[in-house]
mmCIF file of C-alpha atoms in Angstrom:
data_model
loop_
_atom_site.group_PDB
_atom_site.id
_atom_site.type_symbol
_atom_site.label_atom_id
_atom_site.label_comp_id
_atom_site.label_asym_id
_atom_site.label_seq_id
_atom_site.Cartn_x
_atom_site.Cartn_y
_atom_site.Cartn_z
ATOM 1 C CA UNK A 180 -16.842 0.206 0.442
ATOM 2 C CA UNK A 181 -14.332 1.815 2.376
ATOM 3 C CA UNK A 182 -13.085 5.598 0.757
ATOM 4 C CA UNK A 183 -10.130 7.342 2.128
ATOM 5 C CA UNK A 184 -9.856 11.440 0.880
ATOM 6 C CA UNK A 185 -6.962 13.014 0.693
ATOM 7 C CA UNK A 186 -7.753 16.872 0.503
ATOM 8 C CA UNK A 187 -4.065 18.341 0.116
ATOM 9 C CA UNK A 188 -2.109 16.673 -2.884
ATOM 10 C CA UNK A 189 1.218 18.890 -2.603
ATOM 11 C CA UNK A 190 2.569 20.194 0.811
ATOM 12 C CA UNK A 191 6.290 22.234 1.338
ATOM 13 C CA UNK A 192 7.570 23.135 4.465
ATOM 14 C CA UNK A 193 10.878 24.903 5.512
ATOM 15 C CA UNK A 194 13.096 21.924 6.910
ATOM 16 C CA UNK A 195 12.652 20.979 11.144
ATOM 17 C CA UNK A 196 8.769 22.776 11.464
ATOM 18 C CA UNK A 197 5.897 20.951 12.265
ATOM 19 C CA UNK A 198 3.684 19.666 9.227
ATOM 20 C CA UNK A 199 -0.103 17.822 9.952
ATOM 21 C CA UNK A 200 -0.923 15.946 6.482
ATOM 22 C CA UNK A 201 -5.061 15.381 6.129
ATOM 23 C CA UNK A 202 -6.874 11.783 5.477
ATOM 24 C CA UNK A 203 -10.943 11.033 6.104
ATOM 25 C CA UNK A 204 -12.648 8.120 5.197
ATOM 26 C CA UNK A 205 -16.206 6.867 5.378
ATOM 27 C CA UNK A 206 -16.554 3.123 5.788
ATOM 28 C CA UNK A 207 -19.790 1.597 8.037
ATOM 29 C CA UNK A 208 -17.735 -1.450 9.736
ATOM 30 C CA UNK A 209 -16.473 -0.721 13.168
ATOM 31 C CA UNK A 210 -13.888 -3.457 13.324
ATOM 32 C CA UNK A 211 -10.282 -1.506 11.290
ATOM 33 C CA UNK A 212 -6.786 -0.037 11.266
ATOM 34 C CA UNK A 213 -6.257 2.673 9.905
ATOM 35 C CA UNK A 214 -2.208 3.117 8.234
ATOM 36 C CA UNK A 215 0.661 5.565 6.863
ATOM 37 C CA UNK A 216 2.523 4.911 4.313
ATOM 38 C CA UNK A 217 5.192 6.738 2.856
ATOM 39 C CA UNK A 218 6.750 6.530 -0.618
ATOM 40 C CA UNK A 219 9.545 8.003 -1.688
ATOM 41 C CA UNK A 220 11.328 7.759 -4.794
ATOM 42 C CA UNK A 221 12.728 4.632 -4.993
ATOM 43 C CA UNK A 222 8.813 3.435 -5.447
ATOM 44 C CA UNK A 223 9.249 0.963 -2.212
ATOM 45 C CA UNK A 224 5.610 1.831 0.355
ATOM 46 C CA UNK A 225 7.283 2.389 4.131
ATOM 47 C CA UNK A 226 5.228 1.857 6.922
ATOM 48 C CA UNK A 227 5.182 4.543 8.533
ATOM 49 C CA UNK A 228 2.006 4.364 11.967
ATOM 50 C CA UNK A 229 -0.891 2.140 12.697
ATOM 51 C CA UNK A 230 -4.000 3.101 14.424
ATOM 52 C CA UNK A 231 -5.941 0.557 15.931
ATOM 53 C CA UNK A 232 -10.634 1.875 15.486
ATOM 54 C CA UNK A 233 -10.856 0.430 19.036
ATOM 55 C CA UNK A 234 -8.142 2.237 20.611
ATOM 56 C CA UNK A 235 -8.941 5.961 21.434
ATOM 57 C CA UNK A 236 -5.553 6.426 22.331
ATOM 58 C CA UNK A 237 -3.406 8.099 19.549
ATOM 59 C CA UNK A 238 -0.261 5.846 17.589
ATOM 60 C CA UNK A 239 3.121 8.300 17.822
ATOM 61 C CA UNK A 240 5.920 6.532 16.209
ATOM 62 C CA UNK A 241 9.423 9.184 17.589
ATOM 63 C CA UNK A 242 9.263 11.875 15.152
ATOM 64 C CA UNK A 243 5.391 10.899 13.646
ATOM 65 C CA UNK A 244 2.118 11.018 14.892
ATOM 66 C CA UNK A 245 -1.398 10.841 14.267
ATOM 67 C CA UNK A 246 -4.650 12.338 16.095
ATOM 68 C CA UNK A 247 -7.085 9.966 14.989
ATOM 69 C CA UNK A 248 -11.061 11.328 15.894
ATOM 70 C CA UNK A 249 -13.256 7.768 15.391
ATOM 71 C CA UNK A 250 -16.361 9.802 15.353
ATOM 72 C CA UNK A 251 -14.873 12.216 12.752
ATOM 73 C CA UNK A 252 -13.493 9.581 10.331
ATOM 74 C CA UNK A 253 -10.517 11.634 10.773
ATOM 75 C CA UNK A 254 -6.994 10.364 11.180
ATOM 76 C CA UNK A 255 -4.083 12.806 9.921
ATOM 77 C CA UNK A 256 -0.709 12.512 10.493
ATOM 78 C CA UNK A 257 1.850 15.035 11.802
ATOM 79 C CA UNK A 258 5.972 14.621 11.641
ATOM 80 C CA UNK A 259 7.949 17.776 13.987
ATOM 81 C CA UNK A 260 11.000 18.438 13.355
ATOM 82 C CA UNK A 261 10.677 17.639 9.580
ATOM 83 C CA UNK A 262 14.142 16.723 7.879
ATOM 84 C CA UNK A 263 15.111 16.839 4.513
ATOM 85 C CA UNK A 264 14.196 12.679 4.288
ATOM 86 C CA UNK A 265 11.164 13.748 5.124
ATOM 87 C CA UNK A 266 10.300 14.056 1.319
ATOM 88 C CA UNK A 267 8.516 11.802 -0.626
ATOM 89 C CA UNK A 268 4.515 10.617 -1.286
ATOM 90 C CA UNK A 269 2.445 9.330 2.107
ATOM 91 C CA UNK A 270 -0.291 7.743 1.844
ATOM 92 C CA UNK A 271 -3.570 7.634 4.404
ATOM 93 C CA UNK A 272 -5.029 3.761 3.834
ATOM 94 C CA UNK A 273 -8.167 1.612 5.806
ATOM 95 C CA UNK A 274 -7.993 -1.764 6.066
ATOM 96 C CA UNK A 275 -11.016 -4.293 7.853
ATOM 97 C CA UNK A 276 -11.435 -7.545 8.863
ATOM 98 C CA UNK A 277 -13.395 -9.492 6.380
ATOM 99 C CA UNK A 278 -14.681 -12.758 7.530
ATOM 100 C CA UNK A 279 -11.389 -15.021 5.528
ATOM 101 C CA UNK A 280 -9.348 -12.990 6.838
ATOM 102 C CA UNK A 281 -7.645 -9.017 6.390
ATOM 103 C CA UNK A 282 -9.427 -7.316 2.972
ATOM 104 C CA UNK A 283 -6.550 -5.155 1.107
ATOM 105 C CA UNK A 284 -5.619 -1.849 2.053
ATOM 106 C CA UNK A 285 -7.726 1.149 0.521
ATOM 107 C CA UNK A 286 -5.404 3.899 -0.156
ATOM 108 C CA UNK A 287 -5.722 7.626 -1.130
ATOM 109 C CA UNK A 288 -4.675 9.502 -3.052
ATOM 110 C CA UNK A 289 -1.408 10.520 -1.576
ATOM 111 C CA UNK A 290 -0.005 14.059 -0.662
ATOM 112 C CA UNK A 291 3.015 14.943 -2.336
ATOM 113 C CA UNK A 292 5.391 16.459 0.588
ATOM 114 C CA UNK A 293 8.345 18.564 -0.129
ATOM 115 C CA UNK A 294 10.736 19.745 2.700
ATOM 116 C CA UNK A 295 13.178 22.540 0.933
ATOM 117 C CA UNK A 296 16.085 22.911 3.313
ATOM 118 C CA UNK B 61 17.069 -10.079 6.503
ATOM 119 C CA UNK B 62 16.365 -9.820 2.610
ATOM 120 C CA UNK B 63 13.542 -7.410 1.527
ATOM 121 C CA UNK B 64 10.555 -8.521 -0.618
ATOM 122 C CA UNK B 65 12.111 -9.098 -3.630
ATOM 123 C CA UNK B 66 10.741 -8.074 -6.944
ATOM 124 C CA UNK B 67 11.355 -9.325 -11.088
ATOM 125 C CA UNK B 68 11.482 -7.381 -12.973
ATOM 126 C CA UNK B 69 11.888 -4.011 -11.904
ATOM 127 C CA UNK B 70 11.135 -3.092 -15.439
ATOM 128 C CA UNK B 71 8.565 -4.755 -18.239
ATOM 129 C CA UNK B 72 7.712 -3.581 -21.695
ATOM 130 C CA UNK B 73 4.541 -5.394 -23.492
ATOM 131 C CA UNK B 74 2.476 -4.224 -26.705
ATOM 132 C CA UNK B 75 -1.300 -5.460 -26.428
ATOM 133 C CA UNK B 76 -2.549 -8.485 -25.770
ATOM 134 C CA UNK B 77 -0.422 -10.344 -24.759
ATOM 135 C CA UNK B 78 1.287 -12.218 -21.580
ATOM 136 C CA UNK B 79 2.621 -11.196 -18.698
ATOM 137 C CA UNK B 80 3.874 -12.406 -15.796
ATOM 138 C CA UNK B 81 5.602 -10.789 -12.642
ATOM 139 C CA UNK B 82 7.148 -12.538 -10.003
ATOM 140 C CA UNK B 83 7.744 -11.948 -6.422
ATOM 141 C CA UNK B 84 10.068 -12.964 -4.032
ATOM 142 C CA UNK B 85 8.412 -12.114 0.414
ATOM 143 C CA UNK B 86 10.386 -12.281 3.338
ATOM 144 C CA UNK B 87 12.417 -15.529 4.484
ATOM 145 C CA UNK B 88 9.337 -17.079 6.686
ATOM 146 C CA UNK B 89 6.746 -14.455 5.292
ATOM 147 C CA UNK B 90 3.581 -16.878 4.123
ATOM 148 C CA UNK B 91 1.367 -14.246 3.322
ATOM 149 C CA UNK B 92 1.392 -11.835 0.032
ATOM 150 C CA UNK B 93 -0.745 -9.378 -1.297
ATOM 151 C CA UNK B 94 -0.176 -7.906 -5.309
ATOM 152 C CA UNK B 95 -1.699 -3.555 -5.867
ATOM 153 C CA UNK B 96 -1.573 -1.633 -8.954
ATOM 154 C CA UNK B 97 -0.280 1.118 -8.902
ATOM 155 C CA UNK B 98 -1.483 3.476 -11.140
ATOM 156 C CA UNK B 99 -1.729 8.058 -11.666
ATOM 157 C CA UNK B 100 -5.650 7.855 -12.364
ATOM 158 C CA UNK B 101 -6.486 5.267 -10.332
ATOM 159 C CA UNK B 102 -4.005 5.579 -7.188
ATOM 160 C CA UNK B 103 -3.108 2.095 -6.085
ATOM 161 C CA UNK B 104 -6.063 -0.649 -5.871
ATOM 162 C CA UNK B 105 -6.183 -3.677 -4.341
ATOM 163 C CA UNK B 106 -5.424 -6.588 -6.023
ATOM 164 C CA UNK B 107 -5.111 -10.478 -3.816
ATOM 165 C CA UNK B 108 -3.763 -11.683 -1.098
ATOM 166 C CA UNK B 109 -2.831 -14.997 -1.210
ATOM 167 C CA UNK B 110 -1.537 -17.621 2.103
ATOM 168 C CA UNK B 111 -0.330 -21.225 2.110
ATOM 169 C CA UNK B 112 -0.689 -21.227 -1.980
ATOM 170 C CA UNK B 113 -4.424 -20.294 -1.400
ATOM 171 C CA UNK B 114 -6.255 -16.668 -2.811
ATOM 172 C CA UNK B 115 -7.726 -15.491 0.700
ATOM 173 C CA UNK B 116 -9.059 -12.000 -1.119
ATOM 174 C CA UNK B 117 -9.282 -10.686 -4.279
ATOM 175 C CA UNK B 118 -9.807 -6.528 -4.701
ATOM 176 C CA UNK B 119 -12.451 -5.881 -8.352
ATOM 177 C CA UNK B 120 -10.345 -6.480 -11.515
ATOM 178 C CA UNK B 121 -11.728 -8.616 -14.487
ATOM 179 C CA UNK B 122 -10.252 -12.473 -14.694
ATOM 180 C CA UNK B 123 -7.961 -11.186 -16.963
ATOM 181 C CA UNK B 124 -5.843 -10.626 -13.809
ATOM 182 C CA UNK B 125 -4.393 -14.093 -11.822
ATOM 183 C CA UNK B 126 -1.392 -15.663 -9.472
ATOM 184 C CA UNK B 127 -0.755 -17.961 -7.256
ATOM 185 C CA UNK B 128 1.468 -18.242 -5.030
ATOM 186 C CA UNK B 129 4.149 -21.131 -4.817
ATOM 187 C CA UNK B 130 4.731 -23.696 -1.498
ATOM 188 C CA UNK B 131 8.195 -21.529 -0.905
ATOM 189 C CA UNK B 132 5.602 -18.479 -0.469
ATOM 190 C CA UNK B 133 7.253 -16.944 -4.109
ATOM 191 C CA UNK B 134 4.241 -15.806 -6.204
ATOM 192 C CA UNK B 135 3.836 -14.518 -9.265
ATOM 193 C CA UNK B 136 0.831 -12.227 -11.283
ATOM 194 C CA UNK B 137 0.190 -12.617 -14.449
ATOM 195 C CA UNK B 138 -2.380 -11.130 -16.384
ATOM 196 C CA UNK B 139 -3.640 -11.691 -20.359
ATOM 197 C CA UNK B 140 -5.038 -10.166 -23.126
ATOM 198 C CA UNK B 141 -3.178 -6.959 -22.423
ATOM 199 C CA UNK B 142 -5.011 -3.771 -22.334
ATOM 200 C CA UNK B 143 -3.292 0.003 -22.800
ATOM 201 C CA UNK B 144 -5.000 0.844 -19.664
ATOM 202 C CA UNK B 145 -2.368 -2.379 -17.830
ATOM 203 C CA UNK B 146 0.462 0.631 -17.464
ATOM 204 C CA UNK B 147 1.495 0.572 -13.974
ATOM 205 C CA UNK B 148 3.648 -0.076 -11.011
ATOM 206 C CA UNK B 149 2.487 -3.315 -9.799
ATOM 207 C CA UNK B 150 3.603 -3.949 -6.395
ATOM 208 C CA UNK B 151 4.210 -7.209 -4.436
ATOM 209 C CA UNK B 152 3.503 -6.657 -0.191
ATOM 210 C CA UNK B 153 4.406 -10.053 2.045
ATOM 211 C CA UNK B 154 3.612 -10.160 5.816
ATOM 212 C CA UNK B 155 4.070 -13.646 7.776
ATOM 213 C CA UNK B 156 -0.104 -14.362 8.722
ATOM 214 C CA UNK B 157 -1.801 -11.904 6.543
ATOM 215 C CA UNK B 158 -3.516 -11.148 9.082
ATOM 216 C CA UNK B 159 -5.594 -7.792 10.472
ATOM 217 C CA UNK B 160 -2.668 -4.300 10.613
ATOM 218 C CA UNK B 161 -0.383 -6.506 9.759
ATOM 219 C CA UNK B 162 2.595 -4.648 8.670
ATOM 220 C CA UNK B 163 3.289 -5.091 5.241
ATOM 221 C CA UNK B 164 6.279 -4.800 3.529
ATOM 222 C CA UNK B 165 6.405 -3.484 0.530
ATOM 223 C CA UNK B 166 8.505 -4.548 -2.326
ATOM 224 C CA UNK B 167 10.235 -1.872 -4.989
ATOM 225 C CA UNK B 168 7.631 -2.288 -8.058
ATOM 226 C CA UNK B 169 7.233 -3.840 -11.580
ATOM 227 C CA UNK B 170 6.972 -1.261 -13.838
ATOM 228 C CA UNK B 171 5.101 -2.214 -16.808
ATOM 229 C CA UNK B 172 4.018 -0.515 -20.173
ATOM 230 C CA UNK B 173 1.945 -1.971 -22.498
ATOM 231 C CA UNK B 174 2.406 -0.396 -25.880
#
């Protein structure tokens, strides 16, 4: 079974600063995806960024980028020029491929990110 | 394009009762998956349906079941409710449910069991 660990329950930074959220995972799989999801107070989970395990190049999406270290099983999220709207719970998630298609996501416990004005 | 719609938003039940939650996916999406979110256990995968067939299942007791209709709408049912079933139930849809495919989530149904 896979496990995903987020060691920072809460983080707080000033607007416009850069912040990095940590995530480590444990798996024996070689073919998988990693994701960061954001959950604002509206409760709706929103995909921030995803990374394919076999791609060495780190994924980027505008102000969001990841540092994927496959050997270390580490997948951190960097948010540049943070904005008030980035305040939310952030979940790191793992998905492996099973015989019949994709398995469900395995989530970490989340990091509550607060952007201060 | 309308997003994923979950109904109802809030639900209060008592122990021993049964409950049915509904999820309408984005038009054209054929895969629907369900997740349970609690403060203690976090987010956990319940099951995934594609073309009316359950394709994957998480580690939940048989009291949790689901189904998918020909229009891809899905329902999940919890029988003999327990206090520990109090949770936010999230539904997500995707085009095919393929690995790595983007999931679109609804805003969830908050179930409280008294």
